[in-house]
Coordinates of C-alpha atoms and ligand atoms in Angstrom, one line a residue:
X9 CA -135.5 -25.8 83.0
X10 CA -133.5 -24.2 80.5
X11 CA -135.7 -21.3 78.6
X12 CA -134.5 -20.4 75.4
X13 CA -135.6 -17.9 73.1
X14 CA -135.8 -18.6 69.5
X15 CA -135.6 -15.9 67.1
X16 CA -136.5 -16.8 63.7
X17 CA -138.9 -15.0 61.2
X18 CA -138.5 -18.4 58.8
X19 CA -142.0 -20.5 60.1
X20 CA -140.1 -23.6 58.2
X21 CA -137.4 -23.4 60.1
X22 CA -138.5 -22.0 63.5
X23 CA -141.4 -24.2 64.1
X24 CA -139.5 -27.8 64.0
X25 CA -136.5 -26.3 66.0
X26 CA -139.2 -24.9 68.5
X27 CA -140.7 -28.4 69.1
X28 CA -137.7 -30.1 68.9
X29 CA -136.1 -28.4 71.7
X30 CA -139.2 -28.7 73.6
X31 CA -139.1 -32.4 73.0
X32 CA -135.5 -32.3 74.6
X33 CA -137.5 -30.6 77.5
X34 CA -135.9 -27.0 77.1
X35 CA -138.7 -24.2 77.6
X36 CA -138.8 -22.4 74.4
X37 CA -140.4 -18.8 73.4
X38 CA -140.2 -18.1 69.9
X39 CA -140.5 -14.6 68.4
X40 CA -139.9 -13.7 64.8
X41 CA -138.5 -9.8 64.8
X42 CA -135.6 -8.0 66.3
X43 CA -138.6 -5.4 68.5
X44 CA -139.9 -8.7 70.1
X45 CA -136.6 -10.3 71.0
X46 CA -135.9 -7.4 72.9
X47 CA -139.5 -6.7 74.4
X48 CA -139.0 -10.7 76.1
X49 CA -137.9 -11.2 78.9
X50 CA -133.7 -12.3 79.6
X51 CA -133.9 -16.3 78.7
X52 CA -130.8 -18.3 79.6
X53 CA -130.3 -18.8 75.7
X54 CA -130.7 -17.1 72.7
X55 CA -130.8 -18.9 69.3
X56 CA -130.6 -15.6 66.8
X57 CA -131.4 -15.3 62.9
X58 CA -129.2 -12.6 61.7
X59 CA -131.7 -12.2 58.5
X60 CA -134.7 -10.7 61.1
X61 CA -137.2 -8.1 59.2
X62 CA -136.9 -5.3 61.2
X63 CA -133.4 -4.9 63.4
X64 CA -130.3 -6.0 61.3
X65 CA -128.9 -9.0 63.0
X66 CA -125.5 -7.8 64.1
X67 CA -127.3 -4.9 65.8
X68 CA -130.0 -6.6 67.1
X69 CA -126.6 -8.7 68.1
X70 CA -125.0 -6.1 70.4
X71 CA -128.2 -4.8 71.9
X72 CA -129.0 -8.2 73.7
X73 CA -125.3 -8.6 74.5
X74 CA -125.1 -5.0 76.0
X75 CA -127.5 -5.5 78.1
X76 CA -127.4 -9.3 79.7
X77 CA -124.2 -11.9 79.6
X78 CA -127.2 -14.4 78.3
X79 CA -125.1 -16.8 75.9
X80 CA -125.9 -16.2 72.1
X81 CA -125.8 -18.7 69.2
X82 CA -126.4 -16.9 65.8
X83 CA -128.0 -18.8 63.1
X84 CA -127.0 -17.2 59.9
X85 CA -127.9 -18.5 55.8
X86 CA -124.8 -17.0 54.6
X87 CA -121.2 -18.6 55.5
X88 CA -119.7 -15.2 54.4
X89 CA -120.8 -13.9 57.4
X90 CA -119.3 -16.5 59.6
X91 CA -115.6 -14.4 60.1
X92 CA -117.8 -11.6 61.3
X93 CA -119.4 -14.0 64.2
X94 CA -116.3 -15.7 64.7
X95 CA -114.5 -12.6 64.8
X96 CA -117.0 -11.9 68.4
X97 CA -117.2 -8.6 66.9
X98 CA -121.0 -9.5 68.1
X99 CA -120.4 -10.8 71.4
X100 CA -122.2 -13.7 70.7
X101 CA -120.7 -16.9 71.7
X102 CA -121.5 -20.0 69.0
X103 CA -122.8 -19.8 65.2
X104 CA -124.7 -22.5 63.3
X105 CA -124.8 -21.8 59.4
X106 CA -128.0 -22.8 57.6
X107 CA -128.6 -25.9 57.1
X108 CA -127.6 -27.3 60.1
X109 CA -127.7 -30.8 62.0
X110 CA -130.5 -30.6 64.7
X111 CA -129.0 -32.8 66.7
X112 CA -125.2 -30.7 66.3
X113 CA -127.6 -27.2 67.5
X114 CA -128.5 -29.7 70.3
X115 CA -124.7 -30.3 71.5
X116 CA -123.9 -26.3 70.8
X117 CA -126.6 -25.5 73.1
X118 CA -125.4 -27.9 76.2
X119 CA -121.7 -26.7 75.5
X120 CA -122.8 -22.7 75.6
X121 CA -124.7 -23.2 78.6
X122 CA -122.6 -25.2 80.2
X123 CA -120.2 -22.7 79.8
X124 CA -121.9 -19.9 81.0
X125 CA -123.6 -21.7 84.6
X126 CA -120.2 -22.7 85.2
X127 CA -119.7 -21.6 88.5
X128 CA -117.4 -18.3 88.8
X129 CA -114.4 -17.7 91.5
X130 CA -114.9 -14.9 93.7
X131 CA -113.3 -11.9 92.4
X132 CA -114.1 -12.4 88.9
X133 CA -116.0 -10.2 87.2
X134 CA -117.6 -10.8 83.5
X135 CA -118.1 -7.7 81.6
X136 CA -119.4 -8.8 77.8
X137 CA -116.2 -10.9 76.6
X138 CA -114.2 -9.3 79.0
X139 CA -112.9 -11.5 82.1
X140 CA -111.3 -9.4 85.3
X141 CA -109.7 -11.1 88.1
X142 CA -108.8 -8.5 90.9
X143 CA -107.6 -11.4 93.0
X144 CA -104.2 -11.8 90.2
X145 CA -104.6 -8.2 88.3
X146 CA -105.6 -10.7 85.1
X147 CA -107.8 -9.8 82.2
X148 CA -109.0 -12.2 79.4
X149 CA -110.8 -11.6 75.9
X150 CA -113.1 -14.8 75.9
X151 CA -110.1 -16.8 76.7
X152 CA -107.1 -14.9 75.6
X153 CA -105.3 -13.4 78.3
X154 CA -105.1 -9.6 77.8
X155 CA -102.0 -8.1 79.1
X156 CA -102.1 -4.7 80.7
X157 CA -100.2 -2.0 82.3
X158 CA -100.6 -1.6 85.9
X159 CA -102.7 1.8 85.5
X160 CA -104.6 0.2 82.4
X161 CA -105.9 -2.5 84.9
X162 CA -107.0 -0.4 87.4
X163 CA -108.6 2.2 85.3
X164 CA -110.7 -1.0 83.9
X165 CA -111.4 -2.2 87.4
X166 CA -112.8 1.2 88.2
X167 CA -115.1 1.3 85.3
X168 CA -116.0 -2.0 86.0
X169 CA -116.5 -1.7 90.0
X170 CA -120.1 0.0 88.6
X171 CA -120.7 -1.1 85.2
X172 CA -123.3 0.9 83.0
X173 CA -122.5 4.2 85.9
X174 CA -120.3 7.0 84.3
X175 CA -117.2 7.5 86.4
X176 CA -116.1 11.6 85.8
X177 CA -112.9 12.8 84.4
X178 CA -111.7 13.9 87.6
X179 CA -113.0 10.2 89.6
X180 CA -110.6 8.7 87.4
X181 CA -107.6 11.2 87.5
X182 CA -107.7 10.9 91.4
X183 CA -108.6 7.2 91.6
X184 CA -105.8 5.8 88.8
X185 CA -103.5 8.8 89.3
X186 CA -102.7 11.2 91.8
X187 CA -105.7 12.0 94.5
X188 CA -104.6 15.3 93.6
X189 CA -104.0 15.4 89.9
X190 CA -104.2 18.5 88.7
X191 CA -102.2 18.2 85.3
X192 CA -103.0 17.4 82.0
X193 CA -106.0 15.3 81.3
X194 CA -104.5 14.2 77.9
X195 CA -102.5 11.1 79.1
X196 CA -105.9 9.7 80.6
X197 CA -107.2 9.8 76.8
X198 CA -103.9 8.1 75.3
X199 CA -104.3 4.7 78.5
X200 CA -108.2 4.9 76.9
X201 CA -107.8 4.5 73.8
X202 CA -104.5 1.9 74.5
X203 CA -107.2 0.1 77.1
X204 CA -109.9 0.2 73.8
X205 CA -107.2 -1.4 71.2
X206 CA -105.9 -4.0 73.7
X207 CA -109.5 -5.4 74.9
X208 CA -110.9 -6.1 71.3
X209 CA -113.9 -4.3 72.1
X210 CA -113.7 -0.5 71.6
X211 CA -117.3 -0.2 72.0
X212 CA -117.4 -1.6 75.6
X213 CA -115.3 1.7 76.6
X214 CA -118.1 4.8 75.9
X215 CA -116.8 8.0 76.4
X216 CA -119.6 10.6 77.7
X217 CA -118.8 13.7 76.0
X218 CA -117.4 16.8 78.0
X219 CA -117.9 14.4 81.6
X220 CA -116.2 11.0 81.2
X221 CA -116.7 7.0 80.5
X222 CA -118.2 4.1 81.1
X223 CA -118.6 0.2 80.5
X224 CA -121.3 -0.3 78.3
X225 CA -123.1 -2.7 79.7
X226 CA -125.9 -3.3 82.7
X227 CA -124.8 -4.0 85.8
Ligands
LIG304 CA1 -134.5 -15.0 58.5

């Protein structure tokens, strides 16, 4: 069964969605701040209000997303913000703007889920939006194809071989470069920031000051 967490402060709109879903026989925990969303457990689904009382939405957003590839559909009252949540900026991977059809959040749901049990070929690796396939040396953005320099790539597969670990200055100079680099660190800055611009998500790249970087994400 399919558990999906609704997060909705709005009783009048939380509380017929809730039973409706249940109806369609998805298990359904509600919860009506940001601090609770994160305090449950990882459903398979998370329905999100972007108007919560306590976390801002796009925050609350990226938290849920940094932690667990769980698929996200934001629900959101204003259409203004709909760019913003199409732009993935979020990571989240449908929207529904207020009012909306039950019966069209019914279809999103099956199409984001469907998506995300769908089963993956070995070698590929999900990070967030990001898609690696070591197998071909490919990379995709959701499902734009990414394309990267040779030393790009593998500097992303490293990072990615332990996701969430820091991998040192020096790790990566050996690894990528030379086993016995002992140059300029500089140019490993300049294939970061190029590996940032090119992935769309500069935040998935954290630098650790003064020791190195890291995916930002759970393993
Ligand atoms: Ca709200």
């Amino acid at each position: 069964m399919l558990h999906v967490l609704v997060v909705e402060d709005d009783d009048a709109i939380a509380e017929p969605l809730a039973h409706g879903l249940q109806r369609e026989g998805y298990a359904v925990t509600r919860v009506a701040t940001g601090q609770a969303a994160l305090d449950e457990p990882d459903a398979d689904l998370v329905l999100l209000d972007l108007g919560l009382p306590d976390i801002d939405g796009y925050e609350l957003c990226r938290r849920i997303r940094a932690r667990a590839t769980t698929p996200i559909i934001v629900i959101t009252a204003r259409s203004d913000e709909v760019d913003k949540v199409v732009g993935l900026e979020l990571g989240a991977d449908d929207y529904m703007v207020k009012p909306f059809g039950y019966r069209e959040l019914v279809a999103r749901i099956r199409a984001v889920s469907r998506r995300a049990t769908a089963p993956e070929p070995a070698g590929v690796q999900r990070v967030g939006a990001i898609t690696i396939d070591r197998r071909t040396r490919k990379v995709w953005n959701e499902d734009a194809e990414i394309a990267l320099a040779p030393k790009e790539f593998d500097l992303l597969s490293l990072l990615a071989d332990d996701a969430g670990a820091v991998v040192t200055r020096q790790q990566i100079l050996e690894e990528v470069w030379d086993p016995h680099w002992y140059g300029p660190t500089k140019t490993l800055d300049v294939h970061v920031a190029t590996l940032r611009k090119k992935l769309g998500h500069p935040e998935l790249i954290e630098t650790v000051r003064g020791v190195g970087f890291r995916l930002a994400v759970e393993a």
